[in-house]
N, CA, C and O atoms as a DFTB+ gen file, in Angstrom:
528 C
 N C O
     1  1      63.111      32.835     -34.660
     2  2      63.784      31.549     -34.617
     3  2      62.719      30.330     -34.659
     4  3      61.674      30.287     -34.011
     5  1      63.161      29.433     -35.481
     6  2      62.314      28.236     -35.787
     7  2      63.287      27.177     -35.460
     8  3      64.411      27.059     -35.948
     9  1      62.666      26.338     -34.480
    10  2      63.564      25.116     -34.088
    11  2      62.529      23.830     -34.166
    12  3      61.302      23.907     -34.118
    13  1      63.265      22.714     -34.289
    14  2      64.489      22.379     -34.392
    15  2      64.930      22.707     -35.791
    16  3      64.349      22.248     -36.774
    17  1      65.994      23.530     -35.866
    18  2      66.413      23.988     -37.253
    19  2      66.465      22.679     -38.336
    20  3      66.024      22.806     -39.479
    21  1      66.964      21.601     -37.920
    22  2      67.157      20.394     -38.786
    23  2      65.825      19.977     -39.327
    24  3      65.761      19.419     -40.422
    25  1      64.691      20.236     -38.566
    26  2      63.441      19.958     -39.166
    27  2      62.879      21.066     -40.016
    28  3      62.430      20.811     -41.133
    29  1      62.889      22.183     -39.566
    30  2      62.445      23.369     -40.021
    31  2      63.086      23.800     -41.475
    32  3      62.435      24.386     -42.340
    33  1      64.376      23.440     -41.596
    34  2      65.304      23.824     -42.566
    35  2      65.036      25.413     -43.247
    36  3      65.072      25.641     -44.456
    37  1      64.814      26.246     -42.377
    38  2      64.489      27.619     -42.726
    39  2      65.813      28.476     -43.151
    40  3      65.891      29.186     -44.154
    41  1      66.851      28.259     -42.168
    42  2      68.079      28.986     -42.198
    43  2      69.150      28.242     -41.520
    44  3      68.890      27.361     -40.702
    45  1      70.318      28.568     -41.833
    46  2      71.380      28.103     -41.257
    47  2      71.532      28.520     -39.818
    48  3      71.691      29.714     -39.566
    49  1      71.495      27.657     -38.896
    50  2      71.547      28.198     -37.414
    51  2      72.949      28.764     -37.034
    52  3      73.039      29.615     -36.149
    53  1      73.951      28.337     -37.643
    54  2      75.230      28.759     -37.286
    55  2      75.497      30.278     -37.921
    56  3      75.909      31.256     -37.296
    57  1      75.167      30.210     -39.266
    58  2      75.354      31.486     -40.016
    59  2      74.016      32.025     -40.658
    60  3      73.926      31.987     -41.886
    61  1      73.016      32.503     -39.940
    62  2      71.650      32.602     -40.527
    63  2      72.007      34.031     -41.461
    64  3      72.901      34.822     -41.163
    65  1      71.126      34.156     -42.609
    66  2      71.244      35.188     -43.536
    67  2      69.976      35.438     -44.191
    68  3      69.934      36.111     -45.221
    69  1      68.909      34.926     -43.645
    70  2      67.559      35.290     -44.114
    71  2      67.302      36.783     -43.706
    72  3      67.020      37.539     -44.635
    73  1      67.362      37.310     -42.437
    74  2      67.109      38.644     -42.151
    75  2      67.874      39.626     -43.022
    76  3      67.376      40.613     -43.563
    77  1      69.293      39.194     -43.103
    78  2      70.139      40.189     -44.012
    79  2      69.642      40.170     -45.385
    80  3      69.817      41.189     -46.053
    81  1      69.008      39.101     -45.944
    82  2      68.528      39.202     -47.394
    83  2      67.351      40.028     -47.384
    84  3      67.156      40.871     -48.260
    85  1      66.511      39.812     -46.376
    86  2      65.357      40.652     -46.273
    87  2      65.426      42.061     -46.229
    88  3      64.615      42.818     -46.762
    89  1      66.507      42.416     -45.517
    90  2      66.899      44.058     -45.349
    91  2      67.401      44.454     -46.728
    92  3      66.996      45.490     -47.257
    93  1      68.241      43.680     -47.295
    94  2      68.912      44.086     -48.438
    95  2      67.837      44.277     -49.726
    96  3      68.082      45.013     -50.682
    97  1      66.758      43.584     -49.598
    98  2      65.808      43.708     -50.761
    99  2      64.901      44.928     -50.536
   100  3      64.124      45.283     -51.423
   101  1      64.988      45.568     -49.371
   102  2      64.225      46.905     -49.184
   103  2      65.153      48.079     -49.742
   104  3      64.649      49.192     -49.891
   105  1      66.401      47.875     -50.032
   106  2      67.168      48.970     -50.497
   107  2      68.177      49.507     -49.531
   108  3      69.096      50.271     -49.827
   109  1      67.851      48.922     -48.088
   110  2      68.789      49.049     -46.974
   111  2      69.976      48.282     -47.198
   112  3      69.944      47.470     -48.123
   113  1      71.107      48.404     -46.458
   114  2      72.263      47.598     -46.546
   115  2      72.385      46.881     -45.127
   116  3      72.451      47.558     -44.100
   117  1      72.409      45.592     -45.106
   118  2      72.795      44.848     -43.846
   119  2      74.233      44.600     -43.801
   120  3      74.789      44.061     -44.758
   121  1      74.905      44.970     -42.708
   122  2      76.118      45.025     -42.558
   123  2      76.572      43.834     -41.568
   124  3      75.762      43.218     -40.875
   125  1      77.891      43.591     -41.580
   126  2      78.330      42.438     -40.567
   127  2      79.112      43.314     -39.593
   128  3      79.664      44.343     -39.981
   129  1      79.153      42.924     -38.396
   130  2      79.742      43.606     -37.248
   131  2      80.016      42.557     -36.088
   132  3      79.347      41.524     -36.060
   133  1      80.954      42.796     -35.165
   134  2      81.392      42.031     -34.108
   135  2      80.068      41.753     -33.300
   136  3      79.238      42.660     -33.235
   137  1      79.845      40.640     -32.730
   138  2      78.705      40.129     -31.906
   139  2      77.306      40.252     -32.398
   140  3      76.362      40.278     -31.608
   141  1      77.136      40.337     -33.852
   142  2      75.952      40.454     -34.502
   143  2      74.938      39.268     -34.312
   144  3      73.723      39.457     -34.367
   145  1      75.503      38.034     -34.084
   146  2      74.570      36.886     -33.961
   147  2      74.311      36.675     -32.308
   148  3      73.485      35.834     -31.951
   149  1      74.889      37.299     -31.535
   150  2      74.807      36.957     -30.058
   151  2      73.165      37.393     -29.627
   152  3      72.563      38.289     -30.219
   153  1      72.748      36.834     -28.836
   154  2      71.511      36.865     -28.206
   155  2      71.244      38.373     -27.472
   156  3      72.200      38.948     -26.952
   157  1      70.224      38.830     -27.462
   158  2      69.992      40.192     -26.714
   159  2      69.805      39.789     -25.244
   160  3      69.985      40.686     -24.422
   161  1      69.517      38.742     -24.858
   162  2      69.243      38.161     -23.559
   163  2      67.885      38.678     -23.021
   164  3      67.583      38.589     -21.831
   165  1      67.160      39.171     -23.878
   166  2      65.641      39.553     -23.657
   167  2      64.816      38.601     -22.700
   168  3      64.152      38.945     -21.722
   169  1      64.994      37.419     -23.165
   170  2      64.185      36.365     -22.339
   171  2      64.334      36.286     -20.789
   172  3      63.461      35.964     -19.983
   173  1      65.650      36.655     -20.540
   174  2      65.898      36.729     -19.110
   175  2      65.749      37.872     -18.237
   176  3      66.093      37.896     -17.055
   177  1      65.171      38.902     -18.940
   178  2      64.837      40.301     -18.410
   179  2      64.073      40.232     -17.146
   180  3      64.255      41.160     -16.357
   181  1      63.269      39.314     -16.824
   182  2      62.380      39.383     -15.640
   183  2      63.281      38.650     -14.350
   184  3      62.982      38.687     -13.157
   185  1      64.289      38.083     -14.879
   186  2      65.131      37.424     -13.846
   187  2      66.477      38.223     -13.583
   188  3      66.916      38.411     -12.448
   189  1      67.101      38.684     -14.768
   190  2      68.476      39.289     -14.524
   191  2      68.281      40.698     -15.393
   192  3      68.883      40.664     -16.466
   193  1      67.646      41.769     -15.161
   194  2      67.268      42.754     -15.950
   195  2      68.721      43.359     -16.114
   196  3      69.021      43.761     -17.238
   197  1      69.555      43.449     -15.198
   198  2      70.998      44.140     -15.135
   199  2      71.744      43.527     -16.239
   200  3      72.431      44.254     -16.956
   201  1      71.679      42.248     -16.452
   202  2      72.294      41.543     -17.476
   203  2      72.035      41.901     -18.700
   204  3      72.895      42.206     -19.526
   205  1      70.539      41.881     -18.936
   206  2      69.871      42.190     -20.207
   207  2      70.176      43.667     -20.585
   208  3      70.146      43.989     -21.772
   209  1      70.458      44.549     -19.646
   210  2      70.617      45.972     -20.078
   211  2      72.139      46.073     -20.426
   212  3      72.535      46.851     -21.295
   213  1      72.945      45.289     -19.743
   214  2      74.321      45.453     -19.999
   215  2      74.752      44.851     -21.494
   216  3      75.469      45.356     -22.357
   217  1      74.107      43.695     -21.471
   218  2      74.468      43.024     -23.006
   219  2      73.817      43.809     -24.147
   220  3      74.323      43.930     -25.263
   221  1      72.687      44.315     -23.775
   222  2      71.972      45.059     -24.877
   223  2      72.649      46.420     -25.236
   224  3      72.672      46.922     -26.360
   225  1      73.150      46.892     -24.193
   226  2      74.003      48.264     -24.398
   227  2      75.225      48.145     -25.111
   228  3      75.657      48.980     -25.906
   229  1      75.825      46.947     -24.756
   230  2      77.235      46.445     -25.460
   231  2      77.100      46.383     -26.806
   232  3      77.861      46.909     -27.618
   233  1      75.847      45.552     -27.119
   234  2      75.774      45.487     -28.732
   235  2      75.224      46.825     -29.402
   236  3      75.553      47.152     -30.542
   237  1      74.357      47.574     -28.601
   238  2      74.150      48.979     -29.307
   239  2      75.385      49.929     -29.468
   240  3      75.549      50.665     -30.441
   241  1      76.196      49.831     -28.448
   242  2      77.422      50.625     -28.720
   243  2      78.230      50.039     -29.953
   244  3      78.855      50.803     -30.687
   245  1      78.208      48.757     -30.153
   246  2      78.902      48.185     -31.211
   247  2      78.416      48.665     -32.529
   248  3      79.124      49.131     -33.422
   249  1      77.011      48.485     -32.555
   250  2      76.352      48.823     -33.867
   251  2      76.476      50.348     -34.173
   252  3      76.505      50.746     -35.338
   253  1      76.539      51.091     -33.236
   254  2      76.720      52.724     -33.282
   255  2      78.008      52.981     -34.097
   256  3      78.039      53.948     -34.858
   257  1      79.081      52.154     -33.971
   258  2      80.189      52.205     -34.549
   259  2      80.269      52.000     -36.189
   260  3      81.098      52.515     -36.939
   261  1      79.142      51.074     -36.557
   262  2      79.039      50.524     -37.882
   263  2      77.886      50.932     -38.748
   264  3      77.944      50.925     -39.977
   265  1      76.727      51.322     -37.981
   266  2      75.490      51.575     -38.700
   267  2      74.896      52.597     -37.965
   268  3      75.258      52.984     -36.854
   269  1      73.688      53.146     -38.832
   270  2      72.886      54.157     -38.142
   271  2      71.616      53.899     -37.702
   272  3      70.897      54.762     -37.198
   273  1      71.261      52.603     -37.889
   274  2      69.900      52.160     -37.232
   275  2      70.050      50.578     -37.152
   276  3      70.680      49.866     -37.934
   277  1      69.438      50.248     -36.198
   278  2      69.204      48.634     -35.959
   279  2      67.922      48.106     -36.426
   280  3      66.876      48.670     -36.107
   281  1      67.936      47.041     -37.173
   282  2      66.833      46.611     -37.558
   283  2      66.337      45.045     -36.999
   284  3      67.065      44.102     -37.311
   285  1      65.484      44.857     -36.431
   286  2      65.148      43.526     -35.926
   287  2      63.930      42.872     -36.187
   288  3      62.922      43.551     -36.379
   289  1      63.885      41.513     -36.223
   290  2      62.655      40.866     -36.485
   291  2      62.052      40.145     -35.167
   292  3      61.069      39.404     -35.199
   293  1      62.679      40.423     -34.173
   294  2      62.353      39.653     -32.840
   295  2      61.907      40.800     -31.770
   296  3      62.600      41.801     -31.589
   297  1      60.708      40.565     -31.091
   298  2      60.144      41.522     -30.308
   299  2      61.073      41.781     -29.062
   300  3      61.208      42.876     -28.516
   301  1      61.719      40.559     -28.680
   302  2      62.449      40.642     -27.504
   303  2      63.898      41.551     -27.786
   304  3      64.440      42.251     -26.931
   305  1      64.285      41.399     -28.917
   306  2      65.328      42.144     -29.412
   307  2      65.165      43.667     -29.359
   308  3      65.841      44.515     -28.778
   309  1      64.001      43.780     -30.182
   310  2      63.472      45.351     -30.111
   311  2      63.317      45.957     -28.817
   312  3      63.776      47.084     -28.631
   313  1      62.742      45.358     -27.934
   314  2      62.466      46.007     -26.460
   315  2      63.728      46.117     -25.812
   316  3      63.980      47.149     -25.191
   317  1      64.674      45.053     -25.885
   318  2      65.871      45.064     -25.171
   319  2      66.953      46.294     -25.733
   320  3      67.572      46.996     -24.934
   321  1      67.076      46.435     -27.143
   322  2      67.888      47.457     -27.553
   323  2      67.529      48.821     -27.468
   324  3      68.338      49.740     -27.338
   325  1      66.037      48.962     -27.560
   326  2      65.601      50.295     -27.507
   327  2      65.536      50.564     -26.094
   328  3      65.925      51.688     -25.779
   329  1      65.119      49.768     -25.109
   330  2      64.927      49.954     -23.708
   331  2      66.238      50.082     -22.984
   332  3      66.247      50.783     -21.973
   333  1      67.296      49.520     -23.356
   334  2      68.621      49.493     -22.706
   335  2      69.258      50.922     -22.875
   336  3      69.985      51.322     -21.966
   337  1      69.047      51.689     -23.928
   338  2      69.473      52.907     -24.143
   339  2      68.603      54.089     -23.501
   340  3      69.072      55.210     -23.303
   341  1      67.412      53.756     -23.224
   342  2      66.505      54.579     -22.414
   343  2      66.743      54.744     -20.890
   344  3      66.589      55.809     -20.290
   345  1      67.161      53.500     -20.295
   346  2      67.288      53.486     -19.029
   347  2      68.773      53.585     -18.475
   348  3      68.963      53.446     -17.266
   349  1      69.753      53.806     -19.285
   350  2      71.198      53.985     -18.971
   351  2      71.544      55.450     -19.365
   352  3      71.136      55.977     -20.400
   353  1      72.275      56.011     -18.513
   354  2      72.749      57.193     -18.815
   355  2      73.850      57.284     -19.897
   356  3      74.431      56.234     -20.171
   357  1      74.131      58.182     -20.410
   358  2      75.284      58.441     -21.514
   359  2      75.230      57.101     -22.505
   360  3      76.289      56.568     -22.836
   361  1      74.055      56.624     -22.924
   362  2      74.075      55.636     -23.800
   363  2      73.711      56.180     -25.201
   364  3      73.113      57.254     -25.263
   365  1      74.008      55.563     -26.241
   366  2      73.877      56.144     -27.566
   367  2      72.379      56.173     -27.928
   368  3      71.584      55.524     -27.249
   369  1      71.977      56.907     -28.978
   370  2      70.547      57.011     -29.275
   371  2      70.488      56.333     -30.772
   372  3      70.231      56.991     -31.780
   373  1      70.758      54.945     -30.771
   374  2      70.642      54.211     -32.004
   375  2      69.161      53.935     -32.238
   376  3      68.594      53.319     -31.336
   377  1      68.453      54.284     -33.287
   378  2      67.208      53.910     -33.568
   379  2      66.973      52.478     -33.824
   380  3      67.630      51.854     -34.657
   381  1      66.094      51.989     -33.153
   382  2      65.500      50.423     -33.357
   383  2      64.322      50.177     -34.094
   384  3      63.249      50.454     -33.558
   385  1      64.341      49.688     -35.268
   386  2      63.063      49.481     -35.965
   387  2      62.648      48.024     -36.231
   388  3      63.486      47.126     -36.151
   389  1      61.546      47.813     -36.502
   390  2      60.936      46.537     -36.494
   391  2      61.100      46.383     -38.193
   392  3      60.807      47.291     -38.971
   393  1      61.596      45.130     -38.581
   394  2      61.678      44.823     -39.888
   395  2      60.385      45.332     -40.848
   396  3      60.463      46.072     -41.829
   397  1      59.335      44.798     -40.352
   398  2      58.039      45.451     -41.178
   399  2      57.876      46.821     -41.145
   400  3      57.024      47.277     -41.908
   401  1      58.498      47.596     -40.432
   402  2      58.638      48.996     -40.597
   403  2      59.361      49.393     -41.896
   404  3      58.886      50.097     -42.788
   405  1      60.600      48.826     -41.865
   406  2      61.606      49.050     -43.005
   407  2      60.967      48.551     -44.250
   408  3      61.200      49.140     -45.306
   409  1      60.170      47.501     -44.218
   410  2      59.635      46.999     -45.486
   411  2      58.477      47.778     -45.869
   412  3      58.242      47.910     -47.070
   413  1      57.683      48.339     -44.959
   414  2      56.643      49.139     -45.304
   415  2      57.155      50.492     -46.004
   416  3      56.535      50.933     -46.970
   417  1      58.187      51.084     -45.553
   418  2      58.629      52.304     -46.049
   419  2      59.192      51.799     -47.455
   420  3      58.873      52.498     -48.417
   421  1      59.895      50.807     -47.675
   422  2      60.390      50.341     -49.070
   423  2      59.136      50.226     -49.946
   424  3      59.279      50.585     -51.115
   425  1      57.968      49.797     -49.579
   426  2      56.852      49.695     -50.270
   427  2      56.099      50.865     -50.463
   428  3      55.154      50.835     -51.251
   429  1      56.376      51.858     -49.872
   430  2      55.898      53.273     -50.094
   431  2      54.843      53.636     -49.017
   432  3      54.175      54.669     -49.078
   433  1      54.732      52.673     -47.980
   434  2      53.744      53.154     -47.005
   435  2      54.260      54.314     -46.099
   436  3      55.437      54.366     -45.740
   437  1      53.316      55.250     -45.742
   438  2      53.532      56.379     -45.042
   439  2      54.355      56.121     -43.775
   440  3      54.095      55.067     -43.195
   441  1      55.288      56.893     -43.259
   442  2      56.126      56.715     -42.001
   443  2      55.167      56.640     -40.845
   444  3      55.329      55.798     -39.962
   445  1      54.097      57.564     -40.829
   446  2      53.236      57.757     -39.665
   447  2      52.366      56.374     -39.656
   448  3      52.132      55.817     -38.583
   449  1      51.960      55.916     -40.731
   450  2      51.105      54.731     -40.816
   451  2      51.779      53.542     -40.344
   452  3      51.054      52.616     -39.981
   453  1      53.224      53.375     -40.273
   454  2      53.821      52.269     -39.808
   455  2      54.034      52.249     -38.338
   456  3      54.618      51.305     -37.805
   457  1      53.561      53.301     -37.643
   458  2      53.634      53.027     -36.314
   459  2      55.055      53.597     -35.640
   460  3      55.343      53.238     -34.498
   461  1      55.842      54.401     -36.305
   462  2      57.058      54.963     -35.947
   463  2      56.773      55.897     -34.811
   464  3      57.760      56.177     -34.131
   465  1      55.623      56.443     -34.458
   466  2      55.420      57.201     -33.503
   467  2      55.631      56.390     -32.050
   468  3      56.037      56.944     -31.028
   469  1      55.337      55.206     -32.136
   470  2      55.539      54.255     -30.975
   471  2      56.994      53.890     -30.661
   472  3      57.253      53.367     -29.578
   473  1      57.950      54.140     -31.554
   474  2      59.205      53.900     -31.216
   475  2      59.681      55.013     -30.197
   476  3      59.345      56.180     -30.396
   477  1      60.365      54.708     -29.240
   478  2      60.813      55.457     -28.197
   479  2      62.096      56.333     -28.499
   480  3      62.400      57.327     -27.841
   481  1      62.792      55.853     -29.551
   482  2      64.035      56.550     -29.981
   483  2      63.607      57.060     -31.519
   484  3      63.168      56.252     -32.337
   485  1      63.747      58.222     -31.773
   486  2      63.293      58.813     -32.957
   487  2      64.001      58.058     -34.074
   488  3      65.228      57.965     -34.078
   489  1      63.272      57.541     -34.980
   490  2      63.940      56.671     -36.245
   491  2      63.730      57.636     -37.505
   492  3      63.928      57.189     -38.635
   493  1      63.413      58.683     -37.349
   494  2      62.967      59.519     -38.676
   495  2      64.284      59.698     -39.545
   496  3      64.164      60.135     -40.690
   497  1      65.422      59.405     -39.087
   498  2      66.709      59.319     -39.661
   499  2      66.655      58.403     -40.800
   500  3      67.389      58.624     -41.763
   501  1      65.854      57.386     -40.794
   502  2      65.603      56.133     -41.825
   503  2      65.021      56.876     -43.235
   504  3      65.319      56.513     -44.373
   505  1      64.123      57.996     -42.890
   506  2      63.506      58.572     -44.238
   507  2      64.693      59.003     -44.997
   508  3      64.572      58.702     -46.184
   509  1      65.744      59.574     -44.735
   510  2      66.740      60.039     -45.556
   511  2      67.470      58.913     -46.329
   512  3      67.890      59.221     -47.445
   513  1      67.692      57.565     -45.858
   514  2      68.138      56.588     -46.271
   515  2      67.096      55.846     -47.262
   516  3      67.482      55.326     -48.309
   517  1      65.940      55.841     -46.907
   518  2      65.004      55.271     -47.935
   519  2      64.802      56.131     -49.127
   520  3      64.441      55.615     -50.184
   521  1      65.003      57.364     -49.035
   522  2      64.699      58.290     -50.218
   523  2      66.004      58.208     -51.302
   524  3      65.860      58.646     -52.443
   525  1      67.302      57.605     -50.851
   526  2      68.288      57.793     -51.776
   527  2      68.139      56.566     -52.846
   528  3      68.910      56.484     -53.802
């Protein structure tokens, strides 16, 4: 996020498309789904962890209906969406990857070199998509 948006002129704050475009150039497909633009609430994790996990899990459950992998450029989103699945029982196992990991694969960098072993939810399913 770059603020104030009227000064930075980086992306439309109401309908941002930059991450979608960056995902698309890797050969992956960015999709639209309900609540896509809602905040993960990661910044309030230290105060209301219960809210962060609930909001995160709701989004992950939505993503599970539409996509196989979640890609994020925000460290808070990454932590929230991955961790909420690990701390709550019966949650989905939707892999969450950092955009640079996706970009690295698209550029031909080896999976292991991109730090995927640090992802807590196995993201190796991405290899099948990147080979197509």
